[in-house]
Amino acid sequence: NTNCTSCHARPPSGTSFPNVAGRHGEHNALSGVTGVCATCHTIAPSATDNTHYNHANARPGKNALRVSPGEAVVHAAYDARSGAASFNATALTCSNVSCHGGQTTPNWQTGTLDVNTQCTNCHVRGTSAGTPQYNSPYSGEHDRSNHVSAGCTACHNTTKLADPAVGKHFLNLGTPALETRASVTIGGTGTQIPEGSYTPGATVGTGSCDPSCHGRENW
């Protein structure tokens, strides 16, 4: 039975179980996730497994199960490089979800995450492509101390990141690959790099620019 709305809104939008909104709205707005409950709930009712349905009202002998949270088993397509995705029903957090760079997420009901300022909550600096996480930045001078202290948005334009035709920040979340070159988000309003001053190199992870913090250098 895939009629989720027989027990709660799709996505849940209220404050009491089973219709607890949590962060359903934010996730449901993401491309490829909209309306796809099985992204995080792969144990939908079936002929052999009623675990999810046993939470429903008026199920004889199941009153003790009518409590929050609902079961969450994340689809394997969203497993992080570090392991299988999981949900902690006590802390209301997820771990090893590729979209969050394998890091523990904020609390599902009370936590927040500002994608324009909290980049490192989902991106861990790496040493090579896909290491330690699929979305780890690793090229050029990412590890340089003054670059680390300046923050990601000193170079990466949040407006370009949010543009589905340019930065594609939240497209194709169900694949491990990064579908766009981060270089297309460099420079412009809000960054320390004038629009158009960044010149991509011949290979991924190379290039040069004229930032306000120093003269032209190769990445």
Short mmCIF file of N, CA and C in Angstrom, two decimals, residues 81-203:
data_model
loop_
_atom_site.label_atom_id
_atom_site.label_comp_id
_atom_site.label_asym_id
_atom_site.label_seq_id
_atom_site.Cartn_x
_atom_site.Cartn_y
_atom_site.Cartn_z
N ARG A 81 30.26 7.36 1.31
CA ARG A 81 31.48 6.57 1.05
C ARG A 81 31.90 5.84 2.32
N SER A 82 31.59 6.42 3.48
CA SER A 82 32.03 5.86 4.76
C SER A 82 31.17 4.71 5.27
N GLY A 83 30.04 4.43 4.62
CA GLY A 83 29.23 3.31 5.08
C GLY A 83 27.75 3.48 4.76
N ALA A 84 26.96 2.55 5.25
CA ALA A 84 25.52 2.56 4.98
C ALA A 84 24.81 3.62 5.81
N ALA A 85 23.88 4.31 5.19
CA ALA A 85 23.11 5.35 5.87
C ALA A 85 22.27 4.74 6.99
N SER A 86 22.12 5.49 8.08
CA SER A 86 21.32 5.00 9.20
C SER A 86 20.63 6.16 9.91
N PHE A 87 19.57 5.83 10.64
CA PHE A 87 18.80 6.82 11.39
C PHE A 87 18.82 6.47 12.86
N ASN A 88 19.14 7.45 13.71
CA ASN A 88 19.16 7.26 15.16
C ASN A 88 17.82 7.75 15.71
N ALA A 89 16.96 6.81 16.11
CA ALA A 89 15.61 7.16 16.54
C ALA A 89 15.58 7.90 17.87
N THR A 90 16.67 7.86 18.62
CA THR A 90 16.73 8.58 19.90
C THR A 90 17.19 10.02 19.69
N ALA A 91 18.27 10.19 18.96
CA ALA A 91 18.81 11.53 18.70
C ALA A 91 18.09 12.22 17.55
N LEU A 92 17.32 11.45 16.78
CA LEU A 92 16.62 11.96 15.58
C LEU A 92 17.61 12.55 14.59
N THR A 93 18.69 11.83 14.36
CA THR A 93 19.72 12.26 13.41
C THR A 93 20.03 11.12 12.44
N CYS A 94 20.60 11.48 11.31
CA CYS A 94 21.04 10.49 10.33
C CYS A 94 22.56 10.51 10.25
N SER A 95 23.13 9.38 9.88
CA SER A 95 24.58 9.27 9.69
C SER A 95 24.86 8.55 8.38
N ASN A 96 26.02 8.84 7.81
CA ASN A 96 26.46 8.18 6.58
C ASN A 96 25.49 8.35 5.42
N VAL A 97 24.89 9.53 5.31
CA VAL A 97 24.06 9.86 4.16
C VAL A 97 24.92 10.67 3.19
N SER A 98 24.99 10.24 1.95
CA SER A 98 25.89 10.88 0.99
C SER A 98 25.58 12.36 0.79
N CYS A 99 24.30 12.73 0.82
CA CYS A 99 23.92 14.14 0.62
C CYS A 99 24.52 15.04 1.69
N HIS A 100 24.75 14.48 2.87
CA HIS A 100 25.32 15.25 3.98
C HIS A 100 26.80 14.93 4.17
N GLY A 101 27.42 14.38 3.13
CA GLY A 101 28.84 14.10 3.20
C GLY A 101 29.22 13.10 4.28
N GLY A 102 28.29 12.21 4.62
CA GLY A 102 28.58 11.17 5.61
C GLY A 102 28.57 11.65 7.05
N GLN A 103 28.37 12.94 7.27
CA GLN A 103 28.42 13.48 8.63
C GLN A 103 27.05 13.38 9.32
N THR A 104 27.07 13.38 10.63
CA THR A 104 25.83 13.32 11.39
C THR A 104 25.02 14.58 11.15
N THR A 105 23.75 14.40 10.85
CA THR A 105 22.89 15.53 10.52
C THR A 105 22.36 16.22 11.77
N PRO A 106 21.82 17.42 11.62
CA PRO A 106 21.13 18.06 12.75
C PRO A 106 19.89 17.25 13.12
N ASN A 107 19.34 17.51 14.30
CA ASN A 107 18.12 16.86 14.77
C ASN A 107 17.00 17.07 13.74
N TRP A 108 16.29 15.99 13.41
CA TRP A 108 15.26 16.04 12.36
C TRP A 108 14.14 17.02 12.68
N GLN A 109 13.81 17.16 13.95
CA GLN A 109 12.68 18.01 14.31
C GLN A 109 13.08 19.43 14.70
N THR A 110 14.26 19.61 15.29
CA THR A 110 14.63 20.93 15.81
C THR A 110 15.88 21.52 15.16
N GLY A 111 16.64 20.73 14.44
CA GLY A 111 17.90 21.20 13.88
C GLY A 111 17.72 22.05 12.64
N THR A 112 18.73 22.84 12.33
CA THR A 112 18.74 23.66 11.12
C THR A 112 20.11 23.54 10.45
N LEU A 113 20.14 23.88 9.18
CA LEU A 113 21.39 23.83 8.42
C LEU A 113 21.33 24.90 7.34
N ASP A 114 22.21 25.89 7.44
CA ASP A 114 22.26 26.97 6.46
C ASP A 114 23.26 26.58 5.38
N VAL A 115 22.75 26.23 4.21
CA VAL A 115 23.63 25.72 3.14
C VAL A 115 24.55 26.80 2.59
N ASN A 116 24.27 28.07 2.88
CA ASN A 116 25.12 29.15 2.38
C ASN A 116 26.28 29.49 3.31
N THR A 117 26.22 29.00 4.55
CA THR A 117 27.28 29.35 5.50
C THR A 117 27.89 28.14 6.20
N GLN A 118 27.21 27.01 6.22
CA GLN A 118 27.69 25.85 6.96
C GLN A 118 28.17 24.74 6.01
N CYS A 119 29.00 25.14 5.07
CA CYS A 119 29.47 24.21 4.03
C CYS A 119 30.15 22.97 4.62
N THR A 120 30.96 23.19 5.66
CA THR A 120 31.74 22.08 6.21
C THR A 120 30.90 21.11 7.03
N ASN A 121 29.61 21.41 7.22
CA ASN A 121 28.73 20.44 7.86
C ASN A 121 28.43 19.28 6.93
N CYS A 122 28.69 19.48 5.63
CA CYS A 122 28.45 18.42 4.65
C CYS A 122 29.67 18.11 3.78
N HIS A 123 30.65 19.01 3.77
CA HIS A 123 31.83 18.80 2.93
C HIS A 123 33.10 18.72 3.79
N VAL A 124 33.72 17.56 3.81
CA VAL A 124 34.97 17.35 4.53
C VAL A 124 36.11 17.40 3.52
N ARG A 125 37.13 18.21 3.79
CA ARG A 125 38.26 18.29 2.86
C ARG A 125 38.89 16.93 2.67
N GLY A 126 39.25 16.64 1.41
CA GLY A 126 39.79 15.33 1.10
C GLY A 126 41.19 15.37 0.52
N THR A 127 41.65 14.21 0.11
CA THR A 127 43.00 14.07 -0.43
C THR A 127 43.00 13.67 -1.90
N SER A 128 41.86 13.18 -2.38
CA SER A 128 41.71 12.80 -3.78
C SER A 128 40.22 12.70 -4.07
N ALA A 129 39.87 12.53 -5.33
CA ALA A 129 38.46 12.48 -5.72
C ALA A 129 37.74 11.36 -4.97
N GLY A 130 36.65 11.71 -4.28
CA GLY A 130 35.85 10.72 -3.57
C GLY A 130 36.44 10.23 -2.27
N THR A 131 37.46 10.90 -1.75
CA THR A 131 38.10 10.48 -0.50
C THR A 131 38.26 11.67 0.44
N PRO A 132 37.76 11.59 1.68
CA PRO A 132 37.11 10.44 2.30
C PRO A 132 35.63 10.29 1.95
N GLN A 133 35.01 11.35 1.39
CA GLN A 133 33.60 11.27 1.02
C GLN A 133 33.44 11.61 -0.46
N TYR A 134 32.32 11.21 -1.03
CA TYR A 134 32.08 11.46 -2.45
C TYR A 134 32.13 12.95 -2.78
N ASN A 135 31.72 13.80 -1.84
CA ASN A 135 31.64 15.24 -2.12
C ASN A 135 32.76 16.04 -1.47
N SER A 136 33.88 15.38 -1.16
CA SER A 136 35.00 16.07 -0.51
C SER A 136 35.78 16.94 -1.50
N PRO A 137 35.97 18.23 -1.18
CA PRO A 137 36.84 19.07 -2.02
C PRO A 137 38.30 18.67 -1.77
N TYR A 138 39.07 18.54 -2.81
CA TYR A 138 40.43 18.03 -2.62
C TYR A 138 41.48 18.72 -3.49
N SER A 139 41.07 19.42 -4.54
CA SER A 139 42.03 19.89 -5.53
C SER A 139 42.81 21.12 -5.08
N GLY A 140 43.92 21.37 -5.75
CA GLY A 140 44.68 22.60 -5.59
C GLY A 140 45.01 22.99 -4.16
N GLU A 141 44.61 24.22 -3.80
CA GLU A 141 45.01 24.81 -2.53
C GLU A 141 43.90 24.83 -1.48
N HIS A 142 43.00 23.87 -1.52
CA HIS A 142 41.92 23.83 -0.52
C HIS A 142 42.46 23.76 0.91
N ASP A 143 43.60 23.09 1.10
CA ASP A 143 44.14 22.90 2.45
C ASP A 143 45.00 24.06 2.93
N ARG A 144 45.24 25.03 2.09
CA ARG A 144 46.07 26.17 2.49
C ARG A 144 45.39 26.90 3.66
N SER A 145 46.15 27.21 4.71
CA SER A 145 45.56 27.71 5.96
C SER A 145 44.72 28.97 5.77
N ASN A 146 45.18 29.92 4.95
CA ASN A 146 44.39 31.14 4.78
C ASN A 146 43.14 30.90 3.94
N HIS A 147 43.16 29.88 3.10
CA HIS A 147 41.95 29.52 2.36
C HIS A 147 40.94 28.87 3.30
N VAL A 148 41.42 28.03 4.19
CA VAL A 148 40.53 27.38 5.15
C VAL A 148 39.87 28.41 6.05
N SER A 149 40.67 29.37 6.54
CA SER A 149 40.12 30.37 7.45
C SER A 149 39.17 31.34 6.74
N ALA A 150 39.39 31.57 5.45
CA ALA A 150 38.52 32.48 4.69
C ALA A 150 37.14 31.88 4.47
N GLY A 151 37.07 30.57 4.39
CA GLY A 151 35.79 29.91 4.19
C GLY A 151 35.48 29.67 2.72
N CYS A 152 34.58 28.74 2.48
CA CYS A 152 34.25 28.31 1.11
C CYS A 152 33.69 29.43 0.25
N THR A 153 32.86 30.29 0.86
CA THR A 153 32.18 31.32 0.07
C THR A 153 33.07 32.51 -0.27
N ALA A 154 34.33 32.47 0.17
CA ALA A 154 35.26 33.50 -0.28
C ALA A 154 35.52 33.31 -1.78
N CYS A 155 35.36 32.09 -2.25
CA CYS A 155 35.57 31.78 -3.67
C CYS A 155 34.30 31.32 -4.38
N HIS A 156 33.47 30.53 -3.68
CA HIS A 156 32.29 29.94 -4.31
C HIS A 156 31.05 30.79 -4.08
N ASN A 157 30.43 31.16 -5.16
CA ASN A 157 29.27 32.05 -5.16
C ASN A 157 28.00 31.27 -4.82
N THR A 158 27.35 31.62 -3.72
CA THR A 158 26.17 30.86 -3.27
C THR A 158 25.00 30.99 -4.24
N THR A 159 24.91 32.11 -4.94
CA THR A 159 23.84 32.28 -5.92
C THR A 159 24.04 31.33 -7.09
N LYS A 160 25.28 31.20 -7.53
CA LYS A 160 25.58 30.26 -8.62
C LYS A 160 25.37 28.82 -8.17
N LEU A 161 25.73 28.53 -6.93
CA LEU A 161 25.54 27.18 -6.40
C LEU A 161 24.07 26.79 -6.41
N ALA A 162 23.21 27.74 -6.06
CA ALA A 162 21.78 27.45 -5.95
C ALA A 162 21.09 27.37 -7.30
N ASP A 163 21.73 27.88 -8.35
CA ASP A 163 21.13 27.89 -9.68
C ASP A 163 21.20 26.49 -10.29
N PRO A 164 20.05 25.84 -10.53
CA PRO A 164 20.06 24.47 -11.06
C PRO A 164 20.68 24.35 -12.44
N ALA A 165 20.82 25.48 -13.14
CA ALA A 165 21.43 25.45 -14.47
C ALA A 165 22.93 25.71 -14.42
N VAL A 166 23.43 26.13 -13.26
CA VAL A 166 24.85 26.47 -13.13
C VAL A 166 25.53 25.60 -12.08
N GLY A 167 25.27 25.91 -10.81
CA GLY A 167 25.94 25.18 -9.74
C GLY A 167 25.42 23.79 -9.50
N LYS A 168 24.11 23.59 -9.76
CA LYS A 168 23.50 22.26 -9.62
C LYS A 168 23.79 21.64 -8.25
N HIS A 169 23.78 22.48 -7.22
CA HIS A 169 24.19 22.03 -5.89
C HIS A 169 23.38 20.84 -5.39
N PHE A 170 22.07 20.84 -5.66
CA PHE A 170 21.23 19.79 -5.11
C PHE A 170 20.58 18.92 -6.18
N LEU A 171 21.23 18.78 -7.32
CA LEU A 171 20.71 17.90 -8.36
C LEU A 171 21.38 16.53 -8.26
N ASN A 172 20.64 15.49 -8.66
CA ASN A 172 21.18 14.13 -8.72
C ASN A 172 21.81 13.69 -7.40
N LEU A 173 21.08 13.91 -6.32
CA LEU A 173 21.60 13.55 -5.00
C LEU A 173 21.73 12.04 -4.81
N GLY A 174 21.03 11.27 -5.64
CA GLY A 174 21.08 9.83 -5.50
C GLY A 174 22.24 9.17 -6.21
N THR A 175 23.20 9.95 -6.68
CA THR A 175 24.39 9.39 -7.33
C THR A 175 25.63 9.84 -6.56
N PRO A 176 26.67 9.02 -6.52
CA PRO A 176 27.87 9.41 -5.77
C PRO A 176 28.71 10.48 -6.45
N ALA A 177 28.56 10.61 -7.77
CA ALA A 177 29.39 11.57 -8.51
C ALA A 177 28.88 13.00 -8.32
N LEU A 178 29.81 13.96 -8.42
CA LEU A 178 29.44 15.37 -8.44
C LEU A 178 29.21 15.73 -9.90
N GLU A 179 27.97 16.08 -10.23
CA GLU A 179 27.61 16.25 -11.64
C GLU A 179 28.05 17.56 -12.27
N THR A 180 28.67 18.43 -11.53
CA THR A 180 29.14 19.68 -12.11
C THR A 180 30.51 20.02 -11.58
N ARG A 181 31.25 20.82 -12.33
CA ARG A 181 32.55 21.29 -11.86
C ARG A 181 32.33 22.46 -10.91
N ALA A 182 32.92 22.38 -9.75
CA ALA A 182 32.77 23.46 -8.77
C ALA A 182 33.32 24.77 -9.30
N SER A 183 34.19 24.69 -10.31
CA SER A 183 34.81 25.90 -10.86
C SER A 183 33.79 26.86 -11.45
N VAL A 184 32.63 26.35 -11.88
CA VAL A 184 31.63 27.24 -12.49
C VAL A 184 30.96 28.13 -11.44
N THR A 185 31.20 27.85 -10.17
CA THR A 185 30.58 28.65 -9.11
C THR A 185 31.54 29.69 -8.54
N ILE A 186 32.74 29.78 -9.09
CA ILE A 186 33.76 30.68 -8.54
C ILE A 186 33.56 32.12 -9.00
N GLY A 187 33.65 33.04 -8.04
CA GLY A 187 33.67 34.46 -8.35
C GLY A 187 32.32 35.14 -8.41
N GLY A 188 32.37 36.47 -8.31
CA GLY A 188 31.16 37.26 -8.40
C GLY A 188 30.71 37.80 -7.06
N THR A 189 29.52 38.34 -7.03
CA THR A 189 28.97 38.99 -5.84
C THR A 189 29.07 38.11 -4.59
N GLY A 190 29.58 38.71 -3.52
CA GLY A 190 29.69 37.99 -2.25
C GLY A 190 30.97 37.23 -2.06
N THR A 191 31.80 37.13 -3.11
CA THR A 191 33.08 36.42 -3.01
C THR A 191 34.23 37.42 -3.04
N GLN A 192 35.45 36.92 -2.88
CA GLN A 192 36.64 37.77 -2.95
C GLN A 192 37.29 37.72 -4.33
N ILE A 193 36.56 37.14 -5.29
CA ILE A 193 37.09 37.02 -6.65
C ILE A 193 36.18 37.78 -7.61
N PRO A 194 36.68 38.78 -8.29
CA PRO A 194 35.86 39.55 -9.23
C PRO A 194 35.27 38.63 -10.31
N GLU A 195 34.05 38.92 -10.70
CA GLU A 195 33.39 38.14 -11.74
C GLU A 195 34.26 38.11 -13.00
N GLY A 196 34.50 36.91 -13.51
CA GLY A 196 35.23 36.76 -14.76
C GLY A 196 36.74 36.68 -14.62
N SER A 197 37.27 36.85 -13.39
CA SER A 197 38.73 36.84 -13.26
C SER A 197 39.29 35.43 -13.10
N TYR A 198 38.41 34.46 -12.83
CA TYR A 198 38.89 33.08 -12.70
C TYR A 198 38.98 32.43 -14.08
N THR A 199 40.13 31.82 -14.35
CA THR A 199 40.34 31.12 -15.61
C THR A 199 40.55 29.64 -15.33
N PRO A 200 39.62 28.78 -15.76
CA PRO A 200 39.77 27.34 -15.51
C PRO A 200 41.00 26.79 -16.22
N GLY A 201 41.61 25.76 -15.63
CA GLY A 201 42.75 25.11 -16.25
C GLY A 201 42.30 24.04 -17.23
N ALA A 202 43.25 23.37 -17.83
CA ALA A 202 42.94 22.34 -18.82
C ALA A 202 42.40 21.07 -18.18
N THR A 203 42.68 20.87 -16.89
CA THR A 203 42.19 19.68 -16.19
C THR A 203 41.42 20.11 -14.94
#
